[in-house]
Coordinates of C-alpha atoms (C1' of nucleotides) in Angstrom, one line a residue:
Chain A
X1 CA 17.8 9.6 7.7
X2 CA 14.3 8.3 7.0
X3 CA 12.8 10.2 9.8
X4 CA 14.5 13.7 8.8
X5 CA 13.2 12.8 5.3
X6 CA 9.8 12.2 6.7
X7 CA 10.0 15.3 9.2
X8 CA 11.2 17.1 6.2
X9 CA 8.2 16.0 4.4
X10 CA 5.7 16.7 7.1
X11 CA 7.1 19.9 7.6
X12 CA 7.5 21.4 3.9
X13 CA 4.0 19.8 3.1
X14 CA 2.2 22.0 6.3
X15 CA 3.9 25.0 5.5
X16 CA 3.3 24.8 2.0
X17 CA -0.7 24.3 1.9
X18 CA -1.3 23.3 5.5
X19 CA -2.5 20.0 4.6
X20 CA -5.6 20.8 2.2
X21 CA -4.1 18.6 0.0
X22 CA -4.4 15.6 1.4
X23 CA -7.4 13.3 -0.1
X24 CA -7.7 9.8 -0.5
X25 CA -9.0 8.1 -3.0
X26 CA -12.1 5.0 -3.7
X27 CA -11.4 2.1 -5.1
X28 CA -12.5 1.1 -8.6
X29 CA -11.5 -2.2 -9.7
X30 CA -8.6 -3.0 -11.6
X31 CA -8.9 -6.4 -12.7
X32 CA -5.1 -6.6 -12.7
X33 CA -4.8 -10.1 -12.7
X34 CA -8.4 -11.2 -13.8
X35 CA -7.9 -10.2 -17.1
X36 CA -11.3 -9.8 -18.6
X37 CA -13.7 -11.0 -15.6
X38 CA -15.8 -8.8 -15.3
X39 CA -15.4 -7.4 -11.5
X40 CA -18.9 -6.7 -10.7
X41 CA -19.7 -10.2 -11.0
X42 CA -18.5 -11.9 -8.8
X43 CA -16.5 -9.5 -6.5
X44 CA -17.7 -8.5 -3.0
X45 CA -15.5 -6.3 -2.5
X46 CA -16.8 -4.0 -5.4
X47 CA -19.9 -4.5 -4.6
X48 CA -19.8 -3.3 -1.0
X49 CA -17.8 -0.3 -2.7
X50 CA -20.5 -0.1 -4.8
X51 CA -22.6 0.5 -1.9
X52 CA -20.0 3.0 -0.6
X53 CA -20.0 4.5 -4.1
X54 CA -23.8 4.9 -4.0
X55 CA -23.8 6.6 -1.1
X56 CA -25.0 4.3 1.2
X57 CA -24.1 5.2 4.4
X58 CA -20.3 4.6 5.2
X59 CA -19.4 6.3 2.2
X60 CA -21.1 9.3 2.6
X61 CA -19.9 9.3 6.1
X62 CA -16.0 9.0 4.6
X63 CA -16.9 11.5 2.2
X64 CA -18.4 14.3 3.8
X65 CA -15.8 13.8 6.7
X66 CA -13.3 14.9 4.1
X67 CA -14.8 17.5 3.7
X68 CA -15.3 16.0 -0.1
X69 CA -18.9 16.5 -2.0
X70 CA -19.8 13.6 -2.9
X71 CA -21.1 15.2 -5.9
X72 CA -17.5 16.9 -6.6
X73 CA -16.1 15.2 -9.3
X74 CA -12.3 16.7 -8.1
X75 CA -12.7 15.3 -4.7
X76 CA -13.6 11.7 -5.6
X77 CA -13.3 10.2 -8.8
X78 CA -14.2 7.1 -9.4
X79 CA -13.0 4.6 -11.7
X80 CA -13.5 1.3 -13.0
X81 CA -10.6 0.1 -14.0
X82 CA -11.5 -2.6 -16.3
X83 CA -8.6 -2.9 -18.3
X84 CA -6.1 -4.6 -17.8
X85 CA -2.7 -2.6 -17.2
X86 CA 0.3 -4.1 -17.9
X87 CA 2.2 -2.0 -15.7
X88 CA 0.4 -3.2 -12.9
X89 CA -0.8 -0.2 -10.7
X90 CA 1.8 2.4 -12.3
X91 CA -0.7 2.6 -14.9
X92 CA -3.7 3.5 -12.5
X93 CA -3.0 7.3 -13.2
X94 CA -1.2 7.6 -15.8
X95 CA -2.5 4.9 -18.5
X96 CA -5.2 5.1 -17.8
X97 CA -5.2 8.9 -17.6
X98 CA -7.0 9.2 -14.5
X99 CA -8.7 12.6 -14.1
X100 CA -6.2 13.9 -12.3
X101 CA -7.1 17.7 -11.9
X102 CA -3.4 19.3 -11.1
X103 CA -3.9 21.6 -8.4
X104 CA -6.7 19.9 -6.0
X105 CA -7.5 17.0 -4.5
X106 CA -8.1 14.0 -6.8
X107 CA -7.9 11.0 -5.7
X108 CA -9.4 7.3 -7.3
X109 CA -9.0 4.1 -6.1
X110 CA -9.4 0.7 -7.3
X111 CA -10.3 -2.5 -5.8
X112 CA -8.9 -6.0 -7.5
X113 CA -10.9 -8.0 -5.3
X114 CA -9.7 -11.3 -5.1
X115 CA -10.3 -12.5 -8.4
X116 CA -10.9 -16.0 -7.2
X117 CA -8.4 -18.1 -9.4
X118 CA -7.0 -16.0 -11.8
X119 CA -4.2 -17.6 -13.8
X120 CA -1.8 -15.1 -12.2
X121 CA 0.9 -14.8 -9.8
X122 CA -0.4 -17.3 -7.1
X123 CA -0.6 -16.6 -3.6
X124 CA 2.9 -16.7 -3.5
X125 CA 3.9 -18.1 -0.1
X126 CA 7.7 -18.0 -0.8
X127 CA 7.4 -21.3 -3.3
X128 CA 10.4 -19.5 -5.2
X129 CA 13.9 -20.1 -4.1
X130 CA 14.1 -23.4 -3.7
X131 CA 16.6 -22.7 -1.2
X132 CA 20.0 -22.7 -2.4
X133 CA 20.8 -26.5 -1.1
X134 CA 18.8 -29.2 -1.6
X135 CA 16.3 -30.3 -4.5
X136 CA 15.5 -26.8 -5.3
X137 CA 13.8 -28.1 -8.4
X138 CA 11.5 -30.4 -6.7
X139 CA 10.3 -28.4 -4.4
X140 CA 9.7 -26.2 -7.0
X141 CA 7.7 -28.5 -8.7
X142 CA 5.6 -29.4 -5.7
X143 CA 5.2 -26.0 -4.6
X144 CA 3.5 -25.1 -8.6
X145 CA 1.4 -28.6 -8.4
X146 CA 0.8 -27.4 -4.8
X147 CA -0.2 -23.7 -6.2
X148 CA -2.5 -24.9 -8.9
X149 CA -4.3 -27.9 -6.6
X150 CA -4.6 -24.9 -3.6
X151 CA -6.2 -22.9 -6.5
X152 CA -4.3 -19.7 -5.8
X153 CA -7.1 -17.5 -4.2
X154 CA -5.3 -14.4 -4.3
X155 CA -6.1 -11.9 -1.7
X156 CA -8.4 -9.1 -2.3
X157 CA -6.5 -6.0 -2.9
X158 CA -7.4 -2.5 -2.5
X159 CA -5.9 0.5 -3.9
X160 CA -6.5 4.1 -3.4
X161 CA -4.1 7.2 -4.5
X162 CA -3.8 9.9 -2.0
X163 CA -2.5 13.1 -2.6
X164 CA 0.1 13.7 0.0
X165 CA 4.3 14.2 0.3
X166 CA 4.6 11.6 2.4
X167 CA 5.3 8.1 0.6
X168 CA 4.7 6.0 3.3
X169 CA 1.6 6.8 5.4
X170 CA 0.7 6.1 8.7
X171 CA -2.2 4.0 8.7
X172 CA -1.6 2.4 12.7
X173 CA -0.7 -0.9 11.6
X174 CA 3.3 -1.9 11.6
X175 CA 5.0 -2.9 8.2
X176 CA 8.4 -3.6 7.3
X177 CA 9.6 -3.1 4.1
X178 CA 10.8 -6.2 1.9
X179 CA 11.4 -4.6 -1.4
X180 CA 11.3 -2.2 -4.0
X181 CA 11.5 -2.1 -7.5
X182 CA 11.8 0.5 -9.8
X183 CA 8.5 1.3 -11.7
X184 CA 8.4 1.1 -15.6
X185 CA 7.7 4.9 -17.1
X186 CA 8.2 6.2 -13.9
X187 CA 11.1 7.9 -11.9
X188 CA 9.6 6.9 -8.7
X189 CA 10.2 3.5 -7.2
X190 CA 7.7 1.3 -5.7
X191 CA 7.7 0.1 -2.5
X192 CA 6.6 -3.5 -0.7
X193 CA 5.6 -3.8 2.5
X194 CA 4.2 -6.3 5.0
X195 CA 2.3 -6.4 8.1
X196 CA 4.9 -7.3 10.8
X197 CA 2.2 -9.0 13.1
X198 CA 2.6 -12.5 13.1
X199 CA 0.3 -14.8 11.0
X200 CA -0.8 -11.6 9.3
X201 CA -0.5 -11.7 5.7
X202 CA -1.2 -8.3 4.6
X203 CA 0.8 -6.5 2.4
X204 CA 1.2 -3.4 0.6
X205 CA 2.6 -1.5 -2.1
X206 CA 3.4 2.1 -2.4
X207 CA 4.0 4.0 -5.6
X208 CA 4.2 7.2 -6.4
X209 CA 2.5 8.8 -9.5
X210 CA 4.6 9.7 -11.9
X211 CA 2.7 11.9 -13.7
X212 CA 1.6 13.5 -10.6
X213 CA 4.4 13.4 -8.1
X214 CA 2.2 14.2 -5.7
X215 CA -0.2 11.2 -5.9
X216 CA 0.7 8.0 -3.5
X217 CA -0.9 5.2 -4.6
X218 CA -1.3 2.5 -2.4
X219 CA -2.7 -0.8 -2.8
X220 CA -3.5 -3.7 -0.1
X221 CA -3.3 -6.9 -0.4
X222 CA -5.1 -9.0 2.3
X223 CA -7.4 -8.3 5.5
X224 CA -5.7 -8.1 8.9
X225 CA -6.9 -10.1 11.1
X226 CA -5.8 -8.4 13.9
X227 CA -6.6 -5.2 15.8
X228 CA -4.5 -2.0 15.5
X229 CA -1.6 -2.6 17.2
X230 CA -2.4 -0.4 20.7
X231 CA 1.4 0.5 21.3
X232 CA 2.1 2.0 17.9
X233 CA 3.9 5.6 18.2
X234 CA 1.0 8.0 19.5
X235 CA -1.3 5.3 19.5
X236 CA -2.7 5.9 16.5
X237 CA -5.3 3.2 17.7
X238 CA -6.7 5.0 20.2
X239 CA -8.2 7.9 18.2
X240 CA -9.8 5.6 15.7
X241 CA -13.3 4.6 16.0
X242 CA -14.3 1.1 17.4
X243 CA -15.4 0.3 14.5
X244 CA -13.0 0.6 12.0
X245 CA -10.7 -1.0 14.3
X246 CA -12.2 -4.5 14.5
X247 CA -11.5 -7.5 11.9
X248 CA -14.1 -7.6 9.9
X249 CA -15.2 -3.8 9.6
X250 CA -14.3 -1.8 7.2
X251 CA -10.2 -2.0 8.4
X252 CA -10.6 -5.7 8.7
X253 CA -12.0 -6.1 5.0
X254 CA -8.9 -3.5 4.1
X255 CA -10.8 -0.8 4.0
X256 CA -8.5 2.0 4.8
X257 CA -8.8 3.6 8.2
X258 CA -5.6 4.4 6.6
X259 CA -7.9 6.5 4.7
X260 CA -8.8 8.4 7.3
X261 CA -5.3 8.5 8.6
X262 CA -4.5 9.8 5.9
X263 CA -6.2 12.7 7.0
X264 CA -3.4 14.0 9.4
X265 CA -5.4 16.8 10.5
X266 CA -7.9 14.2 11.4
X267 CA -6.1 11.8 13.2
X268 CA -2.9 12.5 13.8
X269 CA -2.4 15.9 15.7
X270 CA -3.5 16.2 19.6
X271 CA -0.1 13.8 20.9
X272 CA 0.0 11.8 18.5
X273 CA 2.2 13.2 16.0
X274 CA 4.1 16.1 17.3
X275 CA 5.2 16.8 14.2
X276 CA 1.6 18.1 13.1
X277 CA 1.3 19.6 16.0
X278 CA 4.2 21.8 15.3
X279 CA 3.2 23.0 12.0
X280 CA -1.2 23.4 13.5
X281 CA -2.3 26.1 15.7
X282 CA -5.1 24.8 18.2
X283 CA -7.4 27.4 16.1
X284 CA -6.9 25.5 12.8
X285 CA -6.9 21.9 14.2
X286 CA -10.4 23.7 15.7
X287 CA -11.2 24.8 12.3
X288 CA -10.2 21.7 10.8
X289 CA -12.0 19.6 13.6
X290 CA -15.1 21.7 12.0
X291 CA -15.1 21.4 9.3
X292 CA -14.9 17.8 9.1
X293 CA -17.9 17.4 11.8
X294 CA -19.2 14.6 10.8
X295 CA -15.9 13.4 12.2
X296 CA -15.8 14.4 15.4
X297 CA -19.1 11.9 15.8
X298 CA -17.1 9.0 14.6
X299 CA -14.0 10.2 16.5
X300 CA -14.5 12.1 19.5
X301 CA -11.8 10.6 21.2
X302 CA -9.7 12.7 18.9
X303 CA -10.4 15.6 21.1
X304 CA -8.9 14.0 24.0
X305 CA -5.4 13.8 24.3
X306 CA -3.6 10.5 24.4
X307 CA -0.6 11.3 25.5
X308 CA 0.5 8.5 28.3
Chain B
dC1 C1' 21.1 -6.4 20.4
dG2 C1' 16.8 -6.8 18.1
dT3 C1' 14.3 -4.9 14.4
dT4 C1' 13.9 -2.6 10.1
dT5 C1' 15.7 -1.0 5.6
dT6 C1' 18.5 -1.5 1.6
dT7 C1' 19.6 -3.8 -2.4
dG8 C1' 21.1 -7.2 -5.7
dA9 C1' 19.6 -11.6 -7.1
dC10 C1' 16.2 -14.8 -8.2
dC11 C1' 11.8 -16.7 -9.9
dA12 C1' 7.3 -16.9 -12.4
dG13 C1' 4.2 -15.1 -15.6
dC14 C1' 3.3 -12.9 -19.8
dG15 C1' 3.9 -11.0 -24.4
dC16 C1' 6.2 -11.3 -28.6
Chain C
dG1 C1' 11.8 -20.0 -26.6
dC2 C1' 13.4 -15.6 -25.1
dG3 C1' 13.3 -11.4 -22.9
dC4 C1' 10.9 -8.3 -20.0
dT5 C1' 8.7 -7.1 -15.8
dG6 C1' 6.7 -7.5 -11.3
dG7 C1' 7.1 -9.5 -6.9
dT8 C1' 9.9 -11.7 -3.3
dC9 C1' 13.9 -13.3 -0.8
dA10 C1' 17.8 -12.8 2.0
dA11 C1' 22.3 -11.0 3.4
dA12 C1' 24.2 -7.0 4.9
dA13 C1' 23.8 -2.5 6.6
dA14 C1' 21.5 0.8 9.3
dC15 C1' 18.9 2.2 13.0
dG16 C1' 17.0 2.8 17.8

DNA sequence: CGTTTTTGACCAGCGC
DNA sequence: GCGCTGGTCAAAAACG
């Protein structure tokens, strides 16, 4: 039922405004769990954003790929979250009342980079459930002396809101779903995932706006440490560029290629998705492949077909 | 039959 | 201290 939904999705969202829609957002911090420290700091990850932000050279790259000004303030906005939310991410768009300008593109992101030992949540590491038999309560103990001595360094998240039907998007890696919650103030539930590669801690959560249903926010938690799994559907892998593939580059620091996936126009037609295929003509992925030029440098393989 | 999703329950942190 | 909320677990169901 998932993949009618999701075909249903695809489909409806093409036909509808052939993909313009979709745009992805950059991160501003959100201090969710830092509570008052001050993000530029200390945080590396805002500060290479920063350098994103300022148009240093990735950045730009991302942004004019999307066919985004950078100058546009509808195509990117940019926010600081500084504040803390108490409704965790829910609150990205609408507490915080994110620009979001209705009927284009918006899109802002946040990174809570690893606020180094926030008093918060821990790295969690399944120290709950002190499993039904034995001493539950003492390994419960050990595991909170254990979480304050290992001085919970929480993982570096990353969240960006996209504008697209699709809740869960394709982003190459593998990730099984572990929960959901319902979101406070909003009619749309959110989602937890994990990377399904071994020794891979990465995790994400998806939300949906609720002030603007059509605004997925997602937020990472963690750096792969692995590649793009090769033998995902399509191989999404395959049409990405080296260097957003490797540990370490912008995926491997979380970065989203999923950002560009996001981009289905981008990434995802030519045999990899025959579902955007269906709904593109060869002209308009040509269009689309123009007008997003700076692409086709970073991806020319995207051209090719990769159909085994 | 192996993997993923669903879903209710549980736990920890935080605010009052 | 209590209640609320976010995040996670884990058994069962669904799926491929």
């Amino acid at each position: 039922m998932a993949d009618e939904l999701k075909n249903f999705y695809y489909h409806d969202h093409f036909h509808e405004d052939q993909q313009s829609n979709i745009t992805t957002s950059f991160p501003f911090s959100t201090a969710d769990s830092s509570a008052g420290q001050d993000p530029q700091g200390f945080d590396p990850f805002y500060k290479s954003f920063n350098e994103y932000l300022h148009g240093s050279t990735d950045y730009n790259t991302l942004t004019t790929a999307f066919g985004l000004s950078p100058s546009s303030s509808e195509a990117f906005s940019v926010v600081k979250e500084e504040k803390k939310t108490p409704e965790g991410t829910g609150d990205l768009v609408g507490g915080s009342e994110t620009p979001v300008t209705p009927n284009s593109s918006i899109s802002s992101s946040s990174t809570e980079a690893g606020a180094d030992e926030d008093s918060n949540k821990s790295n969690k590491e399944k120290q709950m459930k002190g499993t039904s038999d034995d001493g539950g309560e003492s390994s419960k103990k050990v595991n909170k002396q254990k979480k304050k001595a290992e001085k919970k360094e929480r993982e570096p998240r990353f969240a960006f809101m996209t504008k697209s039907e699709v809740d869960h998007l394709e982003d190459g890696y593998r990730w099984r779903k572990y929960g959901q919650k319902a979101v406070k103030n909003s009619p749309y539930p959110r989602s937890y995932y994990r990377c399904t590669t071994q020794k891979c801690t990465v995790k994400k959560r998806v939300e949906r706006s609720y002030q603007d249903p059509t605004i997925v926010i997602t937020t990472y938690e963690g750096q792969h440490n692995h590649h793009v799994p090769a033998t995902l559907r399509g191989n999404v892998a395959g049409m990405l560029p080296p260097a957003m593939l490797a540990p370490g580059s912008m995926a491997g620091q979380g970065f989203p290629q999923e950002l560009m996936l996001q981009m289905p126009h981008i990434y995802n037609y030519g045999g990899t998705s025959s579902v955007y295929q269906q709904s593109m003509t060869p002209l308009q992925q040509l269009q689309l492949s123009a007008d997003y030029g700076l692409l086709q440098d970073m991806v020319p393989s995207m051209f090719f077909k990769q159909e085994p």
